[in-house]
mmCIF file of C-alpha atoms in Angstrom:
data_model
loop_
_atom_site.group_PDB
_atom_site.id
_atom_site.type_symbol
_atom_site.label_atom_id
_atom_site.label_comp_id
_atom_site.label_asym_id
_atom_site.label_seq_id
_atom_site.Cartn_x
_atom_site.Cartn_y
_atom_site.Cartn_z
ATOM 1 C CA MET A 1 82.763 148.467 93.280
ATOM 2 C CA CYS A 2 81.349 151.769 94.486
ATOM 3 C CA PRO A 3 83.347 154.062 96.774
ATOM 4 C CA GLU A 4 81.217 153.110 99.783
ATOM 5 C CA GLU A 5 81.839 149.392 99.251
ATOM 6 C CA ARG A 6 85.594 149.961 98.794
ATOM 7 C CA LYS A 7 85.606 151.906 102.097
ATOM 8 C CA ASN A 8 83.869 149.081 103.957
ATOM 9 C CA GLN A 9 86.218 146.469 102.418
ATOM 10 C CA ALA A 10 89.264 148.458 103.497
ATOM 11 C CA ALA A 11 87.923 148.700 107.049
ATOM 12 C CA GLU A 12 87.364 144.940 107.187
ATOM 13 C CA ASN A 13 90.900 144.267 105.909
ATOM 14 C CA ALA A 14 92.325 146.585 108.527
ATOM 15 C CA ASP A 15 90.372 144.839 111.289
ATOM 16 C CA THR A 16 91.645 141.461 110.049
ATOM 17 C CA GLU A 17 95.254 142.653 110.075
ATOM 18 C CA ILE A 18 94.832 144.029 113.624
ATOM 19 C CA GLN A 19 93.296 140.720 114.827
ATOM 20 C CA GLN A 20 96.131 138.734 113.234
ATOM 21 C CA SER A 21 98.711 141.048 114.801
ATOM 22 C CA ASN A 22 97.057 140.737 118.240
ATOM 23 C CA ALA A 23 96.876 136.947 117.877
ATOM 24 C CA ALA A 24 100.588 136.851 117.119
ATOM 25 C CA LYS A 25 101.311 138.923 120.237
ATOM 26 C CA VAL A 26 99.166 136.592 122.390
ATOM 27 C CA LEU A 27 100.949 133.522 121.004
ATOM 28 C CA GLN A 28 104.333 135.075 121.727
ATOM 29 C CA ALA A 29 103.265 135.977 125.288
ATOM 30 C CA LEU A 30 102.185 132.357 125.875
ATOM 31 C CA GLY A 31 105.450 131.024 124.527
ATOM 32 C CA SER A 32 103.885 129.854 121.257
ATOM 33 C CA GLU A 33 104.886 130.965 117.812
ATOM 34 C CA PRO A 34 103.151 132.343 114.775
ATOM 35 C CA GLU A 35 102.459 129.825 112.050
ATOM 36 C CA GLU A 36 105.511 130.813 110.022
ATOM 37 C CA GLU A 37 107.913 130.439 112.982
ATOM 38 C CA GLN A 38 106.281 127.222 114.153
ATOM 39 C CA ALA A 39 106.653 125.749 110.687
ATOM 40 C CA GLU A 40 110.320 126.686 110.789
ATOM 41 C CA ALA A 41 110.750 124.999 114.204
ATOM 42 C CA GLU A 42 109.213 121.800 112.860
ATOM 43 C CA LYS A 43 112.007 121.715 110.316
ATOM 44 C CA GLY A 44 114.536 121.601 113.165
ATOM 45 C CA SER A 45 116.322 118.595 114.641
ATOM 46 C CA TRP A 46 114.538 115.378 115.568
ATOM 47 C CA PHE A 47 115.619 115.760 119.175
ATOM 48 C CA ALA A 48 114.146 119.284 119.448
ATOM 49 C CA ASN A 49 110.886 118.027 118.014
ATOM 50 C CA PHE A 50 110.860 114.984 120.305
ATOM 51 C CA TRP A 51 111.652 117.128 123.352
ATOM 52 C CA TYR A 52 108.882 119.570 122.414
ATOM 53 C CA HIS A 53 106.242 116.828 122.354
ATOM 54 C CA HIS A 54 107.530 114.413 125.070
ATOM 55 C CA LYS A 55 109.455 116.594 127.504
ATOM 56 C CA TRP A 56 107.545 115.745 130.700
ATOM 57 C CA LYS A 57 107.241 112.023 129.952
ATOM 58 C CA THR A 58 110.996 111.902 129.353
ATOM 59 C CA ILE A 59 111.770 113.754 132.596
ATOM 60 C CA ILE A 60 109.537 111.426 134.662
ATOM 61 C CA ILE A 61 110.989 108.256 133.106
ATOM 62 C CA ALA A 62 114.543 109.536 133.626
ATOM 63 C CA ALA A 63 113.780 110.356 137.269
ATOM 64 C CA PHE A 64 112.449 106.849 137.937
ATOM 65 C CA ALA A 65 115.403 105.268 136.139
ATOM 66 C CA PHE A 66 117.848 107.295 138.229
ATOM 67 C CA MET A 67 116.039 106.310 141.419
ATOM 68 C CA PHE A 68 116.076 102.587 140.610
ATOM 69 C CA ILE A 69 119.721 102.631 139.520
ATOM 70 C CA THR A 70 120.731 104.460 142.707
ATOM 71 C CA LEU A 71 118.769 102.129 144.978
ATOM 72 C CA GLY A 72 120.036 99.095 143.082
ATOM 73 C CA THR A 73 123.636 100.222 143.460
ATOM 74 C CA GLN A 74 123.188 100.873 147.170
ATOM 75 C CA PHE A 75 121.533 97.494 147.680
ATOM 76 C CA ALA A 76 124.276 95.713 145.773
ATOM 77 C CA SER A 77 126.980 97.403 147.828
ATOM 78 C CA LYS A 78 125.218 96.491 151.072
ATOM 79 C CA SER A 79 124.479 92.903 150.088
ATOM 80 C CA ASN A 80 127.977 92.046 148.839
ATOM 81 C CA PRO A 81 130.376 92.509 151.776
ATOM 82 C CA ASP A 82 133.759 90.778 151.973
ATOM 83 C CA ILE A 83 133.235 89.594 155.549
ATOM 84 C CA LYS A 84 130.294 89.172 157.919
ATOM 85 C CA ILE A 85 130.914 89.193 161.662
ATOM 86 C CA LEU A 86 128.483 88.265 164.399
ATOM 87 C CA TYR A 87 128.477 89.471 167.987
ATOM 88 C CA ALA A 88 126.022 88.010 170.505
ATOM 89 C CA GLY A 89 125.931 88.872 174.174
ATOM 90 C CA PRO A 90 124.900 91.582 176.635
ATOM 91 C CA LEU A 91 127.181 94.393 175.372
ATOM 92 C CA TYR A 92 125.890 97.344 173.371
ATOM 93 C CA PHE A 93 127.946 98.917 170.584
ATOM 94 C CA THR A 94 127.540 102.376 169.123
ATOM 95 C CA PRO A 95 127.783 102.765 165.334
ATOM 96 C CA ASN A 96 131.162 104.472 165.818
ATOM 97 C CA GLN A 97 132.459 101.524 167.857
ATOM 98 C CA SER A 98 131.272 99.039 165.231
ATOM 99 C CA GLN A 99 132.960 101.056 162.512
ATOM 100 C CA ALA A 100 136.190 101.269 164.537
ATOM 101 C CA VAL A 101 136.224 97.474 164.911
ATOM 102 C CA SER A 102 135.798 97.080 161.149
ATOM 103 C CA LEU A 103 138.662 99.499 160.437
ATOM 104 C CA CYS A 104 141.009 97.418 162.602
ATOM 105 C CA LEU A 105 140.001 94.242 160.790
ATOM 106 C CA TYR A 106 140.603 95.877 157.410
ATOM 107 C CA ASP A 107 144.339 95.809 158.241
ATOM 108 C CA LEU A 108 144.216 92.001 158.365
ATOM 109 C CA MET A 109 142.081 91.222 155.312
ATOM 110 C CA GLU A 110 141.982 91.520 151.552
ATOM 111 C CA ASP A 111 139.346 92.780 149.156
ATOM 112 C CA TYR A 112 138.028 89.247 148.843
ATOM 113 C CA ASN A 113 135.207 89.898 146.379
ATOM 114 C CA GLY A 114 137.342 92.112 144.135
ATOM 115 C CA ASP A 115 134.951 95.062 144.010
ATOM 116 C CA GLY A 116 137.675 97.586 144.819
ATOM 117 C CA GLU A 117 136.911 98.094 148.508
ATOM 118 C CA LYS A 118 136.990 96.221 151.788
ATOM 119 C CA LYS A 119 133.613 95.926 153.445
ATOM 120 C CA ILE A 120 132.490 94.243 156.678
ATOM 121 C CA ILE A 121 128.970 93.735 157.960
ATOM 122 C CA PHE A 122 128.985 93.845 161.770
ATOM 123 C CA ASN A 123 125.838 92.137 163.040
ATOM 124 C CA ASP A 124 125.434 92.647 166.789
ATOM 125 C CA LEU A 125 122.675 90.754 168.575
ATOM 126 C CA VAL A 126 122.321 92.114 172.088
ATOM 127 C CA TYR A 127 120.518 89.779 174.459
ATOM 128 C CA MET A 128 121.077 87.953 177.743
ATOM 129 C CA THR A 129 120.664 84.358 178.766
ATOM 130 C CA ALA A 130 118.775 83.614 181.993
ATOM 131 C CA GLU A 131 122.074 83.282 183.846
ATOM 132 C CA GLN A 132 123.386 86.551 182.449
ATOM 133 C CA MET A 133 120.159 88.293 183.485
ATOM 134 C CA LEU A 134 120.545 86.956 187.001
ATOM 135 C CA ASP A 135 124.161 88.149 187.174
ATOM 136 C CA ALA A 136 123.177 91.583 185.851
ATOM 137 C CA GLN A 137 120.349 91.838 188.372
ATOM 138 C CA GLU A 138 122.645 90.964 191.270
ATOM 139 C CA ALA A 139 125.230 93.477 190.070
ATOM 140 C CA ALA A 140 122.564 96.192 189.845
ATOM 141 C CA LEU A 141 121.303 95.455 193.353
ATOM 142 C CA ALA A 142 124.840 95.559 194.736
ATOM 143 C CA ALA A 143 125.323 98.970 193.103
ATOM 144 C CA GLY A 144 121.972 100.243 194.352
ATOM 145 C CA GLU A 145 120.620 100.530 190.819
ATOM 146 C CA GLU A 146 117.441 99.325 189.167
ATOM 147 C CA PHE A 147 117.545 96.460 186.743
ATOM 148 C CA ALA A 148 115.085 96.248 183.872
ATOM 149 C CA VAL A 149 115.028 94.258 180.655
ATOM 150 C CA ASP A 150 112.449 93.889 177.907
ATOM 151 C CA ARG A 151 111.978 90.142 178.137
ATOM 152 C CA GLN A 152 109.931 89.861 174.953
ATOM 153 C CA SER A 153 112.543 91.704 172.885
ATOM 154 C CA ASN A 154 115.275 89.690 174.587
ATOM 155 C CA ALA A 155 113.561 86.409 173.628
ATOM 156 C CA GLN A 156 113.106 87.569 170.021
ATOM 157 C CA THR A 157 116.800 88.450 169.716
ATOM 158 C CA ALA A 158 117.729 85.060 171.172
ATOM 159 C CA GLU A 159 115.643 83.413 168.421
ATOM 160 C CA GLN A 160 117.360 85.618 165.833
ATOM 161 C CA PHE A 161 120.720 84.407 167.147
ATOM 162 C CA THR A 162 119.647 80.795 166.672
ATOM 163 C CA TYR A 163 118.564 81.537 163.111
ATOM 164 C CA GLU A 164 121.847 83.309 162.343
ATOM 165 C CA ILE A 165 123.855 80.320 163.563
ATOM 166 C CA MET A 166 121.736 77.917 161.517
ATOM 167 C CA ALA A 167 121.372 79.825 158.252
ATOM 168 C CA GLY A 168 123.173 83.169 158.385
ATOM 169 C CA ASP A 169 126.396 84.127 156.623
ATOM 170 C CA SER A 170 128.129 85.663 159.663
ATOM 171 C CA LEU A 171 130.931 83.113 159.956
ATOM 172 C CA ILE A 172 133.339 84.792 162.397
ATOM 173 C CA CYS A 173 131.672 84.963 165.805
ATOM 174 C CA PHE A 174 132.533 87.199 168.758
ATOM 175 C CA LEU A 175 130.469 85.756 171.596
ATOM 176 C CA ALA A 176 129.922 86.138 175.300
ATOM 177 C CA PRO A 177 130.756 82.868 177.152
ATOM 178 C CA ASP A 178 127.143 81.685 177.544
ATOM 179 C CA GLN A 179 126.322 82.321 173.898
ATOM 180 C CA TYR A 180 129.508 80.567 172.818
ATOM 181 C CA ALA A 181 128.782 77.524 174.996
ATOM 182 C CA SER A 182 125.291 77.073 173.526
ATOM 183 C CA VAL A 183 126.701 76.858 169.990
ATOM 184 C CA ALA A 184 129.821 74.867 170.878
ATOM 185 C CA ALA A 185 127.569 72.197 172.424
ATOM 186 C CA ALA A 186 126.055 71.686 168.955
ATOM 187 C CA GLU A 187 129.561 71.244 167.443
ATOM 188 C CA ALA A 188 128.927 74.152 165.069
ATOM 189 C CA PHE A 189 132.480 75.585 165.174
ATOM 190 C CA VAL A 190 135.621 74.669 163.263
ATOM 191 C CA PRO A 191 138.291 73.144 165.557
ATOM 192 C CA LEU A 192 141.197 75.542 166.177
ATOM 193 C CA ALA A 193 143.734 72.858 165.218
ATOM 194 C CA GLU A 194 142.300 72.850 161.675
ATOM 195 C CA ILE A 195 142.930 76.598 161.437
ATOM 196 C CA PHE A 196 146.271 77.056 163.235
ATOM 197 C CA GLY A 197 147.747 73.571 163.013
ATOM 198 C CA SER A 198 147.442 73.168 166.794
ATOM 199 C CA VAL A 199 145.373 74.604 169.610
ATOM 200 C CA PRO A 200 146.914 78.035 170.388
ATOM 201 C CA GLU A 201 147.474 79.537 173.813
ATOM 202 C CA GLY A 202 144.423 81.326 175.143
ATOM 203 C CA ALA A 203 141.960 78.742 173.849
ATOM 204 C CA VAL A 204 138.933 78.076 176.046
ATOM 205 C CA ASP A 205 138.463 74.668 174.435
ATOM 206 C CA GLU A 206 139.239 73.012 171.104
ATOM 207 C CA CYS A 207 137.136 75.506 169.103
ATOM 208 C CA GLY A 208 137.068 78.832 170.958
ATOM 209 C CA LEU A 209 139.799 81.424 171.455
ATOM 210 C CA ARG A 210 139.628 84.015 174.208
ATOM 211 C CA LEU A 211 139.929 87.340 172.383
ATOM 212 C CA CYS A 212 141.773 89.185 175.161
ATOM 213 C CA GLU A 213 144.625 86.647 174.945
ATOM 214 C CA THR A 214 145.425 87.647 171.374
ATOM 215 C CA LYS A 215 148.017 90.267 170.473
ATOM 216 C CA PHE A 216 145.418 91.693 168.104
ATOM 217 C CA TYR A 217 143.234 92.613 171.104
ATOM 218 C CA LYS A 218 146.177 94.036 173.050
ATOM 219 C CA TYR A 219 147.482 96.114 170.143
ATOM 220 C CA TYR A 220 144.219 97.680 168.943
ATOM 221 C CA SER A 221 142.492 99.630 171.699
ATOM 222 C CA GLN A 222 139.358 99.840 169.530
ATOM 223 C CA ILE A 223 138.942 96.060 169.821
ATOM 224 C CA GLN A 224 138.875 96.333 173.586
ATOM 225 C CA VAL A 225 135.208 97.386 173.463
ATOM 226 C CA PHE A 226 134.593 93.646 173.616
ATOM 227 C CA GLY A 227 134.596 92.207 177.107
ATOM 228 C CA GLU A 228 137.709 90.356 178.263
ATOM 229 C CA ASP A 229 135.643 87.167 178.423
ATOM 230 C CA THR A 230 134.643 87.387 174.738
ATOM 231 C CA VAL A 231 135.312 84.178 172.806
ATOM 232 C CA ILE A 232 135.973 84.151 169.062
ATOM 233 C CA ALA A 233 135.246 81.144 166.872
ATOM 234 C CA LEU A 234 134.771 80.247 163.217
ATOM 235 C CA ARG A 235 131.460 78.704 162.238
ATOM 236 C CA LYS A 236 131.166 75.652 160.047
ATOM 237 C CA LEU A 237 129.050 75.958 156.932
ATOM 238 C CA THR A 238 125.571 74.567 157.464
ATOM 239 C CA THR A 239 123.260 72.838 154.992
ATOM 240 C CA PHE A 240 121.358 76.118 154.657
ATOM 241 C CA ASN A 241 124.581 77.953 153.734
ATOM 242 C CA LYS A 242 125.484 75.386 151.089
ATOM 243 C CA MET A 243 122.080 75.760 149.452
ATOM 244 C CA LYS A 244 123.266 79.198 148.269
ATOM 245 C CA GLY A 245 125.894 77.495 146.142
ATOM 246 C CA GLU A 246 128.354 75.044 147.637
ATOM 247 C CA GLU A 247 131.390 76.179 145.646
ATOM 248 C CA LYS A 248 130.644 79.859 146.216
ATOM 249 C CA MET A 249 130.093 79.410 149.954
ATOM 250 C CA ALA A 250 133.259 77.301 150.258
ATOM 251 C CA GLN A 251 135.220 80.320 148.985
ATOM 252 C CA VAL A 252 133.360 82.664 151.339
ATOM 253 C CA HIS A 253 134.209 80.351 154.229
ATOM 254 C CA GLU A 254 137.866 80.265 153.182
ATOM 255 C CA ASN A 255 137.962 84.074 153.201
ATOM 256 C CA HIS A 256 136.601 84.137 156.754
ATOM 257 C CA ARG A 257 139.007 81.380 157.806
ATOM 258 C CA GLU A 258 141.941 83.452 156.537
ATOM 259 C CA LEU A 259 140.844 86.521 158.496
ATOM 260 C CA PHE A 260 140.228 84.429 161.609
ATOM 261 C CA TYR A 261 143.742 83.011 161.313
ATOM 262 C CA ASN A 262 145.167 86.530 160.976
ATOM 263 C CA ILE A 263 143.388 87.585 164.161
ATOM 264 C CA GLY A 264 144.688 84.640 166.179
ATOM 265 C CA ALA A 265 148.221 84.733 164.719
ATOM 266 C CA PHE A 266 148.607 88.528 164.816
ATOM 267 C CA GLU A 267 152.092 89.763 165.724
ATOM 268 C CA TYR A 268 153.061 93.211 166.935
ATOM 269 C CA PRO A 269 154.604 95.521 164.308
ATOM 270 C CA GLU A 270 158.379 95.686 164.349
ATOM 271 C CA GLY A 271 159.634 98.033 167.055
ATOM 272 C CA TYR A 272 156.387 97.981 169.041
ATOM 273 C CA THR A 273 156.641 97.196 172.747
ATOM 274 C CA PRO A 274 153.436 96.252 174.618
ATOM 275 C CA PRO A 275 152.568 98.563 177.548
ATOM 276 C CA GLU A 276 152.827 95.735 180.083
ATOM 277 C CA GLU A 277 156.415 95.051 178.996
ATOM 278 C CA ASN A 278 157.307 98.735 179.351
ATOM 279 C CA GLU A 279 155.985 98.679 182.891
ATOM 280 C CA GLY A 280 158.180 95.694 183.687
#
């Protein structure tokens, strides 16, 4: 090879080395590796290799799995309460008042489903019968106030109440007198004598107990958000309830019966004197 050819060959080799060096720098800047280093990485752990090739797919799948597990857990906790209580009548309850009522009832009940916590669903259906609307209108006029009610919404809630009595799982009922009477006429409540052994004082009839006559109502001020005319009663299981599993629902009903008994038979703690007795 002549000197001129050797000179040209040397120049070409130098250019090639510069290009390879620049390529390595570009790969490093982009987070890639030269061939030697990449080959070394491929000899690494299986997990590192898997993560390198499937990182984003893994992150997305994990995110969806976490979301479904979280939602499933929340749904399960909401759909598996120990006790379901129904209120129907014209009174409104704030979330804090509903929670306060539940906390009082926790003192009288067990963790019936064994999940490690006591949980009550408080289902309040606020609506008025025609007679209650008339009474409310007259009271508003006497006070010089306006009376307004969304009659369509009121009718829809009344239908929801009927459905709950027929097929719902809210077995302990706190009801305004008119709402109680409509259900009692259909013989949908358990007689008090079957729960207490006899009809207790304060009963409005053979199935309903006036809440304000119980020591439970007098002791817990939080329970006094219910009107003094509120009637409590225990629903019988319906055919629709038993379709969910007769043995299972029989146990659910027994749990509600026990709590209902504890409400009606509540006694003041030792050493407690009711305010009315102190006044006397």
